[in-house]
PDB file of C-alpha atoms in Angstrom:
ATOM      1  CA  PHE A   1     184.700 150.883 -31.816  1.00  0.00           C
ATOM      2  CA  LEU A   2     187.662 149.468 -29.900  1.00  0.00           C
ATOM      3  CA  SER A   3     189.211 148.268 -33.152  1.00  0.00           C
ATOM      4  CA  LEU A   4     188.973 151.736 -34.703  1.00  0.00           C
ATOM      5  CA  VAL A   5     190.579 153.383 -31.669  1.00  0.00           C
ATOM      6  CA  ALA A   6     193.289 150.695 -31.620  1.00  0.00           C
ATOM      7  CA  GLU A   7     194.080 151.297 -35.301  1.00  0.00           C
ATOM      8  CA  PHE A   8     194.350 155.044 -34.677  1.00  0.00           C
ATOM      9  CA  CYS A   9     196.724 154.476 -31.743  1.00  0.00           C
ATOM     10  CA  CYS A  10     198.913 152.097 -33.744  1.00  0.00           C
ATOM     11  CA  GLY A  11     198.975 154.544 -36.643  1.00  0.00           C
ATOM     12  CA  PHE A  12     200.044 157.346 -34.313  1.00  0.00           C
ATOM     13  CA  PHE A  13     202.853 155.134 -32.959  1.00  0.00           C
ATOM     14  CA  VAL A  14     204.086 154.420 -36.510  1.00  0.00           C
ATOM     15  CA  ILE A  15     204.099 158.166 -37.234  1.00  0.00           C
ATOM     16  CA  LEU A  16     206.289 158.721 -34.174  1.00  0.00           C
ATOM     17  CA  ILE A  17     208.758 156.092 -35.383  1.00  0.00           C
ATOM     18  CA  LEU A  18     208.925 157.340 -38.980  1.00  0.00           C
ATOM     19  CA  GLY A  19     208.866 161.034 -38.078  1.00  0.00           C
ATOM     20  CA  ASN A  20     211.210 163.211 -36.090  1.00  0.00           C
ATOM     21  CA  PHE A  21     209.854 161.937 -32.798  1.00  0.00           C
ATOM     22  CA  TRP A  22     211.402 158.464 -32.892  1.00  0.00           C
ATOM     23  CA  PHE A  23     212.982 159.104 -29.475  1.00  0.00           C
ATOM     24  CA  LEU A  24     209.459 159.383 -27.976  1.00  0.00           C
ATOM     25  CA  ALA A  25     208.643 156.011 -29.500  1.00  0.00           C
ATOM     26  CA  VAL A  26     211.768 154.528 -27.909  1.00  0.00           C
ATOM     27  CA  LEU A  27     210.846 155.986 -24.524  1.00  0.00           C
ATOM     28  CA  TYR A  28     207.343 154.570 -24.843  1.00  0.00           C
ATOM     29  CA  LEU A  29     208.698 151.126 -25.733  1.00  0.00           C
ATOM     30  CA  LEU A  30     210.796 151.252 -22.566  1.00  0.00           C
ATOM     31  CA  TRP A  31     207.684 152.199 -20.594  1.00  0.00           C
ATOM     32  CA  LEU A  32     205.766 149.369 -22.277  1.00  0.00           C
ATOM     33  CA  TYR A  33     208.429 146.888 -21.186  1.00  0.00           C
ATOM     34  CA  LEU A  34     208.399 148.106 -17.588  1.00  0.00           C
ATOM     35  CA  ASP A  35     204.587 148.291 -17.421  1.00  0.00           C
ATOM     36  CA  TRP A  36     203.825 145.053 -19.287  1.00  0.00           C
ATOM     37  CA  GLU A  37     202.281 143.207 -16.314  1.00  0.00           C
ATOM     38  CA  THR A  38     199.937 146.004 -15.188  1.00  0.00           C
ATOM     39  CA  PRO A  39     196.904 144.682 -17.167  1.00  0.00           C
ATOM     40  CA  CYS A  40     197.203 141.476 -15.118  1.00  0.00           C
ATOM     41  CA  ALA A  41     197.561 143.362 -11.828  1.00  0.00           C
ATOM     42  CA  GLY A  42     194.336 145.318 -11.613  1.00  0.00           C
ATOM     43  CA  GLY A  43     195.096 147.762 -14.398  1.00  0.00           C
ATOM     44  CA  ARG A  44     195.239 151.511 -13.901  1.00  0.00           C
ATOM     45  CA  ARG A  45     191.747 153.011 -13.917  1.00  0.00           C
ATOM     46  CA  SER A  46     191.042 156.714 -14.091  1.00  0.00           C
ATOM     47  CA  GLN A  47     187.883 158.155 -12.597  1.00  0.00           C
ATOM     48  CA  TRP A  48     188.339 161.159 -14.871  1.00  0.00           C
ATOM     49  CA  VAL A  49     188.281 159.025 -18.047  1.00  0.00           C
ATOM     50  CA  ARG A  50     185.372 156.903 -16.831  1.00  0.00           C
ATOM     51  CA  SER A  51     183.367 160.102 -16.224  1.00  0.00           C
ATOM     52  CA  TRP A  52     183.909 161.736 -19.618  1.00  0.00           C
ATOM     53  CA  THR A  53     180.740 163.406 -20.897  1.00  0.00           C
ATOM     54  CA  VAL A  54     181.046 161.476 -24.180  1.00  0.00           C
ATOM     55  CA  TRP A  55     180.123 158.255 -22.351  1.00  0.00           C
ATOM     56  CA  LYS A  56     176.841 159.827 -21.243  1.00  0.00           C
ATOM     57  CA  TYR A  57     175.977 160.449 -24.891  1.00  0.00           C
ATOM     58  CA  PHE A  58     177.184 156.942 -25.793  1.00  0.00           C
ATOM     59  CA  ARG A  59     174.788 155.382 -23.268  1.00  0.00           C
ATOM     60  CA  GLU A  60     171.916 157.633 -24.362  1.00  0.00           C
ATOM     61  CA  TYR A  61     172.392 156.825 -28.064  1.00  0.00           C
ATOM     62  CA  PHE A  62     170.955 153.310 -27.790  1.00  0.00           C
ATOM     63  CA  PRO A  63     170.015 153.878 -24.876  1.00  0.00           C
ATOM     64  CA  ILE A  64     171.783 151.560 -22.416  1.00  0.00           C
ATOM     65  CA  HIS A  65     170.144 150.685 -19.095  1.00  0.00           C
ATOM     66  CA  LEU A  66     171.465 148.700 -16.116  1.00  0.00           C
ATOM     67  CA  ILE A  67     168.802 146.800 -14.153  1.00  0.00           C
ATOM     68  CA  LYS A  68     169.407 145.638 -10.593  1.00  0.00           C
ATOM     69  CA  THR A  69     167.446 142.619  -9.324  1.00  0.00           C
ATOM     70  CA  SER A  70     169.274 141.918  -6.070  1.00  0.00           C
ATOM     71  CA  GLU A  71     171.694 143.480  -3.599  1.00  0.00           C
ATOM     72  CA  LEU A  72     175.401 142.651  -3.924  1.00  0.00           C
ATOM     73  CA  ASN A  73     177.145 142.874  -0.566  1.00  0.00           C
ATOM     74  CA  PRO A  74     180.417 144.827  -1.005  1.00  0.00           C
ATOM     75  CA  ASN A  75     182.042 142.622   1.645  1.00  0.00           C
ATOM     76  CA  HIS A  76     182.243 139.844  -0.963  1.00  0.00           C
ATOM     77  CA  ASN A  77     184.003 139.518  -4.305  1.00  0.00           C
ATOM     78  CA  TYR A  78     181.909 138.606  -7.338  1.00  0.00           C
ATOM     79  CA  LEU A  79     182.371 137.076 -10.762  1.00  0.00           C
ATOM     80  CA  LEU A  80     179.761 138.429 -13.164  1.00  0.00           C
ATOM     81  CA  GLY A  81     179.126 136.310 -16.260  1.00  0.00           C
ATOM     82  CA  PHE A  82     178.030 138.621 -19.091  1.00  0.00           C
ATOM     83  CA  HIS A  83     175.823 137.286 -21.929  1.00  0.00           C
ATOM     84  CA  PRO A  84     175.657 137.539 -24.919  1.00  0.00           C
ATOM     85  CA  HIS A  85     178.852 138.843 -26.510  1.00  0.00           C
ATOM     86  CA  GLY A  86     177.131 140.501 -29.466  1.00  0.00           C
ATOM     87  CA  VAL A  87     179.307 142.337 -31.990  1.00  0.00           C
ATOM     88  CA  LEU A  88     180.058 145.483 -29.997  1.00  0.00           C
ATOM     89  CA  VAL A  89     179.681 144.316 -26.372  1.00  0.00           C
ATOM     90  CA  ALA A  90     178.096 147.725 -25.852  1.00  0.00           C
ATOM     91  CA  GLY A  91     176.207 146.766 -22.699  1.00  0.00           C
ATOM     92  CA  ALA A  92     179.360 145.566 -20.965  1.00  0.00           C
ATOM     93  CA  PHE A  93     181.336 148.681 -21.902  1.00  0.00           C
ATOM     94  CA  GLY A  94     178.569 151.192 -21.217  1.00  0.00           C
ATOM     95  CA  ASN A  95     177.630 149.748 -17.838  1.00  0.00           C
ATOM     96  CA  PHE A  96     180.951 148.586 -16.395  1.00  0.00           C
ATOM     97  CA  CYS A  97     183.550 150.905 -17.983  1.00  0.00           C
ATOM     98  CA  THR A  98     181.786 154.229 -17.553  1.00  0.00           C
ATOM     99  CA  ASP A  99     180.353 155.966 -14.519  1.00  0.00           C
ATOM    100  CA  PRO A 100     177.890 156.315 -12.906  1.00  0.00           C
ATOM    101  CA  PRO A 101     175.564 153.338 -13.817  1.00  0.00           C
ATOM    102  CA  PHE A 102     177.211 150.522 -11.835  1.00  0.00           C
ATOM    103  CA  LYS A 103     178.594 152.829  -9.168  1.00  0.00           C
ATOM    104  CA  ASN A 104     175.133 154.185  -8.294  1.00  0.00           C
ATOM    105  CA  LEU A 105     173.343 150.831  -8.221  1.00  0.00           C
ATOM    106  CA  PHE A 106     176.061 148.836  -6.467  1.00  0.00           C
ATOM    107  CA  PRO A 107     177.954 151.193  -4.130  1.00  0.00           C
ATOM    108  CA  GLY A 108     181.142 149.769  -2.660  1.00  0.00           C
ATOM    109  CA  LEU A 109     181.811 147.464  -5.629  1.00  0.00           C
ATOM    110  CA  THR A 110     184.514 148.098  -8.230  1.00  0.00           C
ATOM    111  CA  PRO A 111     183.897 146.430 -11.633  1.00  0.00           C
ATOM    112  CA  TYR A 112     186.760 145.123 -13.795  1.00  0.00           C
ATOM    113  CA  LEU A 113     185.892 144.170 -17.369  1.00  0.00           C
ATOM    114  CA  HIS A 114     188.220 141.386 -18.553  1.00  0.00           C
ATOM    115  CA  ILE A 115     189.096 141.448 -22.257  1.00  0.00           C
ATOM    116  CA  MET A 116     191.511 139.545 -24.509  1.00  0.00           C
ATOM    117  CA  PRO A 117     195.191 140.081 -23.570  1.00  0.00           C
ATOM    118  CA  ILE A 118     196.060 140.897 -27.196  1.00  0.00           C
ATOM    119  CA  TRP A 119     194.510 144.373 -26.846  1.00  0.00           C
ATOM    120  CA  PHE A 120     197.088 145.339 -24.209  1.00  0.00           C
ATOM    121  CA  GLY A 121     199.921 144.948 -26.702  1.00  0.00           C
ATOM    122  CA  CYS A 122     198.665 147.908 -28.717  1.00  0.00           C
ATOM    123  CA  PRO A 123     200.714 151.094 -28.023  1.00  0.00           C
ATOM    124  CA  PHE A 124     198.804 153.919 -26.319  1.00  0.00           C
ATOM    125  CA  PHE A 125     195.500 152.073 -26.751  1.00  0.00           C
ATOM    126  CA  ARG A 126     196.370 149.920 -23.752  1.00  0.00           C
ATOM    127  CA  GLU A 127     196.599 153.038 -21.589  1.00  0.00           C
ATOM    128  CA  TYR A 128     193.132 154.130 -22.658  1.00  0.00           C
ATOM    129  CA  ILE A 129     191.389 150.801 -22.032  1.00  0.00           C
ATOM    130  CA  MET A 130     193.078 150.383 -18.644  1.00  0.00           C
ATOM    131  CA  SER A 131     191.950 153.867 -17.647  1.00  0.00           C
ATOM    132  CA  ALA A 132     188.365 152.789 -18.392  1.00  0.00           C
ATOM    133  CA  GLY A 133     188.686 149.842 -15.994  1.00  0.00           C
ATOM    134  CA  MET A 134     189.503 147.052 -18.446  1.00  0.00           C
ATOM    135  CA  VAL A 135     192.017 144.375 -17.535  1.00  0.00           C
ATOM    136  CA  SER A 136     193.339 141.189 -19.096  1.00  0.00           C
ATOM    137  CA  ALA A 137     191.182 138.072 -19.275  1.00  0.00           C
ATOM    138  CA  SER A 138     194.132 135.870 -18.272  1.00  0.00           C
ATOM    139  CA  LYS A 139     193.929 133.570 -15.247  1.00  0.00           C
ATOM    140  CA  GLU A 140     196.500 135.702 -13.432  1.00  0.00           C
ATOM    141  CA  SER A 141     194.422 138.817 -13.960  1.00  0.00           C
ATOM    142  CA  VAL A 142     191.152 137.268 -12.777  1.00  0.00           C
ATOM    143  CA  SER A 143     192.939 135.851  -9.724  1.00  0.00           C
ATOM    144  CA  TYR A 144     194.397 139.262  -8.909  1.00  0.00           C
ATOM    145  CA  VAL A 145     190.959 140.899  -8.947  1.00  0.00           C
ATOM    146  CA  LEU A 146     189.195 138.160  -6.979  1.00  0.00           C
ATOM    147  CA  ASN A 147     191.984 137.797  -4.427  1.00  0.00           C
ATOM    148  CA  ASN A 148     190.994 140.977  -2.608  1.00  0.00           C
ATOM    149  CA  GLU A 149     190.590 139.972   1.047  1.00  0.00           C
ATOM    150  CA  ARG A 150     188.418 142.988   1.872  1.00  0.00           C
ATOM    151  CA  GLY A 151     185.923 142.170  -0.871  1.00  0.00           C
ATOM    152  CA  GLY A 152     184.312 144.790  -3.075  1.00  0.00           C
ATOM    153  CA  HIS A 153     185.744 143.585  -6.399  1.00  0.00           C
ATOM    154  CA  ALA A 154     183.630 142.399  -9.334  1.00  0.00           C
ATOM    155  CA  SER A 155     185.229 140.586 -12.254  1.00  0.00           C
ATOM    156  CA  VAL A 156     183.073 140.939 -15.377  1.00  0.00           C
ATOM    157  CA  ILE A 157     183.748 138.215 -17.941  1.00  0.00           C
ATOM    158  CA  VAL A 158     182.021 137.903 -21.317  1.00  0.00           C
ATOM    159  CA  ILE A 159     181.668 134.136 -21.091  1.00  0.00           C
ATOM    160  CA  GLY A 160     180.969 133.373 -24.759  1.00  0.00           C
ATOM    161  CA  GLY A 161     184.135 135.145 -25.868  1.00  0.00           C
ATOM    162  CA  ALA A 162     184.962 136.191 -29.409  1.00  0.00           C
ATOM    163  CA  GLU A 163     183.578 132.934 -30.803  1.00  0.00           C
ATOM    164  CA  GLU A 164     180.084 133.901 -29.678  1.00  0.00           C
ATOM    165  CA  SER A 165     180.171 137.100 -31.760  1.00  0.00           C
ATOM    166  CA  LEU A 166     179.733 134.906 -34.835  1.00  0.00           C
ATOM    167  CA  ASN A 167     176.239 134.080 -33.521  1.00  0.00           C
ATOM    168  CA  ALA A 168     175.356 137.749 -33.026  1.00  0.00           C
ATOM    169  CA  HIS A 169     172.403 137.968 -35.395  1.00  0.00           C
ATOM    170  CA  PRO A 170     169.234 139.910 -34.527  1.00  0.00           C
ATOM    171  CA  GLY A 171     166.927 137.593 -32.607  1.00  0.00           C
ATOM    172  CA  SER A 172     169.675 135.065 -31.871  1.00  0.00           C
ATOM    173  CA  LEU A 173     169.634 133.538 -28.374  1.00  0.00           C
ATOM    174  CA  THR A 174     172.491 131.060 -28.808  1.00  0.00           C
ATOM    175  CA  LEU A 175     175.193 131.185 -26.129  1.00  0.00           C
ATOM    176  CA  ASN A 176     178.595 129.461 -26.254  1.00  0.00           C
ATOM    177  CA  ILE A 177     178.794 128.229 -22.694  1.00  0.00           C
ATOM    178  CA  LEU A 178     178.508 124.438 -22.349  1.00  0.00           C
ATOM    179  CA  LYS A 179     182.273 123.892 -22.633  1.00  0.00           C
ATOM    180  CA  ARG A 180     183.288 127.115 -20.891  1.00  0.00           C
ATOM    181  CA  LYS A 181     183.936 126.191 -17.279  1.00  0.00           C
ATOM    182  CA  GLY A 182     187.137 128.077 -16.500  1.00  0.00           C
ATOM    183  CA  PHE A 183     185.191 130.915 -14.875  1.00  0.00           C
ATOM    184  CA  ILE A 184     183.470 128.381 -12.617  1.00  0.00           C
ATOM    185  CA  LYS A 185     186.825 127.025 -11.482  1.00  0.00           C
ATOM    186  CA  MET A 186     188.100 130.547 -10.767  1.00  0.00           C
ATOM    187  CA  ALA A 187     184.994 131.359  -8.720  1.00  0.00           C
ATOM    188  CA  LEU A 188     185.486 128.207  -6.639  1.00  0.00           C
ATOM    189  CA  LYS A 189     189.199 128.785  -6.074  1.00  0.00           C
ATOM    190  CA  HIS A 190     188.576 132.300  -4.771  1.00  0.00           C
ATOM    191  CA  GLY A 191     185.170 131.836  -3.190  1.00  0.00           C
ATOM    192  CA  ALA A 192     183.757 134.551  -5.457  1.00  0.00           C
ATOM    193  CA  HIS A 193     179.969 134.618  -5.700  1.00  0.00           C
ATOM    194  CA  LEU A 194     178.694 134.012  -9.229  1.00  0.00           C
ATOM    195  CA  VAL A 195     176.257 136.467 -10.788  1.00  0.00           C
ATOM    196  CA  PRO A 196     174.576 135.818 -14.181  1.00  0.00           C
ATOM    197  CA  VAL A 197     174.076 138.927 -16.312  1.00  0.00           C
ATOM    198  CA  PHE A 198     171.966 139.027 -19.481  1.00  0.00           C
ATOM    199  CA  SER A 199     172.020 142.016 -21.826  1.00  0.00           C
ATOM    200  CA  PHE A 200     168.743 142.185 -23.771  1.00  0.00           C
ATOM    201  CA  GLY A 201     169.177 143.904 -27.137  1.00  0.00           C
ATOM    202  CA  GLU A 202     172.908 143.219 -27.470  1.00  0.00           C
ATOM    203  CA  ASN A 203     172.446 141.184 -30.656  1.00  0.00           C
ATOM    204  CA  GLU A 204     170.135 143.742 -32.278  1.00  0.00           C
ATOM    205  CA  LEU A 205     172.760 146.441 -32.893  1.00  0.00           C
ATOM    206  CA  PHE A 206     174.094 145.060 -36.182  1.00  0.00           C
ATOM    207  CA  LYS A 207     173.075 142.809 -39.050  1.00  0.00           C
ATOM    208  CA  GLN A 208     175.605 140.122 -39.857  1.00  0.00           C
ATOM    209  CA  VAL A 209     176.193 138.322 -43.131  1.00  0.00           C
ATOM    210  CA  ALA A 210     174.566 134.883 -42.977  1.00  0.00           C
ATOM    211  CA  ASN A 211     177.132 132.409 -41.629  1.00  0.00           C
ATOM    212  CA  PRO A 212     175.345 129.248 -40.495  1.00  0.00           C
ATOM    213  CA  LYS A 213     177.495 126.520 -38.980  1.00  0.00           C
ATOM    214  CA  GLY A 214     179.034 124.383 -41.686  1.00  0.00           C
ATOM    215  CA  SER A 215     179.032 127.162 -44.287  1.00  0.00           C
ATOM    216  CA  TRP A 216     182.294 128.127 -45.975  1.00  0.00           C
ATOM    217  CA  LEU A 217     182.190 131.583 -44.395  1.00  0.00           C
ATOM    218  CA  ARG A 218     181.710 130.210 -40.883  1.00  0.00           C
ATOM    219  CA  ASN A 219     184.538 127.709 -41.406  1.00  0.00           C
ATOM    220  CA  VAL A 220     186.895 130.509 -42.506  1.00  0.00           C
ATOM    221  CA  GLN A 221     185.838 132.721 -39.577  1.00  0.00           C
ATOM    222  CA  GLU A 222     186.378 129.928 -37.058  1.00  0.00           C
ATOM    223  CA  LYS A 223     189.815 129.099 -38.473  1.00  0.00           C
ATOM    224  CA  LEU A 224     190.859 132.756 -38.358  1.00  0.00           C
ATOM    225  CA  GLN A 225     189.538 133.023 -34.809  1.00  0.00           C
ATOM    226  CA  LYS A 226     191.718 130.092 -33.712  1.00  0.00           C
ATOM    227  CA  ILE A 227     194.783 131.603 -35.399  1.00  0.00           C
ATOM    228  CA  MET A 228     194.381 135.247 -34.338  1.00  0.00           C
ATOM    229  CA  GLY A 229     192.511 134.837 -31.056  1.00  0.00           C
ATOM    230  CA  PHE A 230     189.618 137.087 -32.060  1.00  0.00           C
ATOM    231  CA  ALA A 231     186.681 136.650 -34.446  1.00  0.00           C
ATOM    232  CA  LEU A 232     185.906 138.629 -37.602  1.00  0.00           C
ATOM    233  CA  PRO A 233     182.128 138.875 -38.003  1.00  0.00           C
ATOM    234  CA  LEU A 234     181.028 140.521 -41.265  1.00  0.00           C
ATOM    235  CA  PHE A 235     178.458 143.056 -40.117  1.00  0.00           C
ATOM    236  CA  HIS A 236     176.766 146.286 -41.101  1.00  0.00           C
ATOM    237  CA  ALA A 237     174.190 148.653 -39.672  1.00  0.00           C
ATOM    238  CA  ARG A 238     173.450 152.320 -40.484  1.00  0.00           C
ATOM    239  CA  GLY A 239     175.351 155.351 -41.691  1.00  0.00           C
ATOM    240  CA  ILE A 240     175.604 158.845 -40.262  1.00  0.00           C
ATOM    241  CA  PHE A 241     172.944 160.442 -42.458  1.00  0.00           C
ATOM    242  CA  GLN A 242     171.094 157.385 -43.733  1.00  0.00           C
ATOM    243  CA  TYR A 243     169.774 154.165 -42.227  1.00  0.00           C
ATOM    244  CA  SER A 244     170.285 151.657 -45.043  1.00  0.00           C
ATOM    245  CA  PHE A 245     174.000 150.826 -44.720  1.00  0.00           C
ATOM    246  CA  GLY A 246     177.033 151.702 -42.593  1.00  0.00           C
ATOM    247  CA  LEU A 247     179.040 150.643 -39.555  1.00  0.00           C
ATOM    248  CA  ILE A 248     177.297 152.774 -36.941  1.00  0.00           C
ATOM    249  CA  PRO A 249     175.151 150.532 -34.691  1.00  0.00           C
ATOM    250  CA  TYR A 250     171.391 150.788 -34.867  1.00  0.00           C
ATOM    251  CA  ARG A 251     169.654 152.725 -32.115  1.00  0.00           C
ATOM    252  CA  GLN A 252     168.215 149.769 -30.264  1.00  0.00           C
ATOM    253  CA  PRO A 253     167.694 149.840 -26.475  1.00  0.00           C
ATOM    254  CA  ILE A 254     169.989 147.641 -24.388  1.00  0.00           C
ATOM    255  CA  HIS A 255     168.788 146.442 -20.992  1.00  0.00           C
ATOM    256  CA  THR A 256     171.545 144.737 -19.012  1.00  0.00           C
ATOM    257  CA  VAL A 257     169.940 142.769 -16.180  1.00  0.00           C
ATOM    258  CA  VAL A 258     172.152 141.792 -13.228  1.00  0.00           C
ATOM    259  CA  GLY A 259     170.825 138.650 -11.548  1.00  0.00           C
ATOM    260  CA  SER A 260     170.976 137.388  -7.988  1.00  0.00           C
ATOM    261  CA  PRO A 261     174.305 136.091  -6.664  1.00  0.00           C
ATOM    262  CA  ILE A 262     174.999 132.374  -6.347  1.00  0.00           C
ATOM    263  CA  PRO A 263     176.927 131.886  -3.077  1.00  0.00           C
ATOM    264  CA  VAL A 264     180.218 130.050  -3.641  1.00  0.00           C
ATOM    265  CA  LYS A 265     182.319 128.514  -0.887  1.00  0.00           C
ATOM    266  CA  GLN A 266     186.063 128.690  -1.473  1.00  0.00           C
ATOM    267  CA  ASN A 267     187.602 125.453  -2.702  1.00  0.00           C
ATOM    268  CA  LEU A 268     191.267 125.668  -3.683  1.00  0.00           C
ATOM    269  CA  ASN A 269     191.253 122.306  -5.441  1.00  0.00           C
ATOM    270  CA  PRO A 270     187.767 121.706  -6.882  1.00  0.00           C
ATOM    271  CA  THR A 271     187.104 118.377  -8.536  1.00  0.00           C
ATOM    272  CA  THR A 272     185.672 118.023 -12.023  1.00  0.00           C
ATOM    273  CA  GLU A 273     182.387 116.906 -10.488  1.00  0.00           C
ATOM    274  CA  GLU A 274     182.201 119.986  -8.246  1.00  0.00           C
ATOM    275  CA  ILE A 275     182.922 122.268 -11.199  1.00  0.00           C
ATOM    276  CA  ASP A 276     180.243 120.540 -13.294  1.00  0.00           C
ATOM    277  CA  GLN A 277     177.685 120.848 -10.495  1.00  0.00           C
ATOM    278  CA  LEU A 278     178.249 124.585 -10.062  1.00  0.00           C
ATOM    279  CA  HIS A 279     178.276 125.054 -13.824  1.00  0.00           C
ATOM    280  CA  ALA A 280     174.885 123.337 -14.094  1.00  0.00           C
ATOM    281  CA  LEU A 281     173.507 125.540 -11.310  1.00  0.00           C
ATOM    282  CA  TYR A 282     174.834 128.649 -13.075  1.00  0.00           C
ATOM    283  CA  LEU A 283     173.097 127.637 -16.321  1.00  0.00           C
ATOM    284  CA  GLN A 284     169.892 127.071 -14.387  1.00  0.00           C
ATOM    285  CA  LYS A 285     170.060 130.536 -12.778  1.00  0.00           C
ATOM    286  CA  LEU A 286     170.959 132.193 -16.086  1.00  0.00           C
ATOM    287  CA  LYS A 287     168.001 130.594 -17.819  1.00  0.00           C
ATOM    288  CA  LYS A 288     165.697 131.600 -14.957  1.00  0.00           C
ATOM    289  CA  LEU A 289     166.935 135.198 -15.172  1.00  0.00           C
ATOM    290  CA  PHE A 290     166.216 135.273 -18.903  1.00  0.00           C
ATOM    291  CA  GLU A 291     162.752 133.721 -18.569  1.00  0.00           C
ATOM    292  CA  GLU A 292     161.712 136.111 -15.795  1.00  0.00           C
ATOM    293  CA  HIS A 293     162.619 139.224 -17.792  1.00  0.00           C
ATOM    294  CA  LYS A 294     162.238 138.348 -21.483  1.00  0.00           C
ATOM    295  CA  SER A 295     158.630 139.548 -21.725  1.00  0.00           C
ATOM    296  CA  ASN A 296     159.721 143.007 -20.515  1.00  0.00           C
ATOM    297  CA  TYR A 297     162.050 143.443 -23.484  1.00  0.00           C
ATOM    298  CA  GLY A 298     160.084 142.118 -26.440  1.00  0.00           C
ATOM    299  CA  ILE A 299     161.184 138.478 -26.458  1.00  0.00           C
ATOM    300  CA  PRO A 300     158.290 136.184 -27.543  1.00  0.00           C
ATOM    301  CA  GLU A 301     157.074 133.708 -24.938  1.00  0.00           C
ATOM    302  CA  HIS A 302     158.057 130.686 -27.050  1.00  0.00           C
ATOM    303  CA  LYS A 303     161.680 131.843 -27.361  1.00  0.00           C
ATOM    304  CA  SER A 304     164.296 130.429 -24.971  1.00  0.00           C
ATOM    305  CA  LEU A 305     168.066 130.417 -24.579  1.00  0.00           C
ATOM    306  CA  ILE A 306     170.072 127.860 -26.549  1.00  0.00           C
ATOM    307  CA  PHE A 307     173.240 126.606 -24.891  1.00  0.00           C
ATOM    308  CA  GLU A 308     176.054 125.286 -27.094  1.00  0.00           C
TER     309      GLU A 308
END
């Protein structure tokens, strides 16, 4: 979805350059230069955009639900680890970039969804995603959000990143997380409480071409991901008037469960051992969250998370 909107915005910018409105393109480029750091400084959200009626229909299509398991005190800042990435990341967008789901359940907290910096280089598209509450996933951006002395900020990071989308097959429970410890270090440096979030149904929205590790397709996808910074999963789902093939996601319910916070004491210079200890505790809490709720959302008892 984001890719399609980005392509439209880029196409519109090219039309401005090639048409009789090149001066508008020049003015926008000047604005882009002056505004370049905004995605790393909290963005520029718009309550009007986040409340568009279209997002209500978007959430109802699947439908998307946000489940609260514990109170989050707005006097603290939080780092929410979102799992899994899936292909669309629909649960993250629907719950944290549109109102009122998060706003109603966690009053006093402002969510910021961190995405790859490359998206903010796309003309016009960057304005749209910032208005929805998305900001850069850079260290500077996360620090800016979590450095709010009054509390009330929630950084939402899709921990598995683009690489994890290559595992987004229906029924897959594999998470890319064992080597991802940067979010742990950021939480320690800012004293932000960690909150595991698991989105049941996220991997059921599309069918992906078989790409087991070691296959030629997976090798090509991983190489492209390293070069471009984002993955290219080959997926399909349903069409507009038929259900056999298309790029529209299947209507599968998504239940995004927000776990209990893990208190984190600020440590400006955490050691490797301290980071590893908190990382292990986070994995433990994430697994517990999954086990406690999996039976509610159709996951067989014998199925468990796989950490890679």
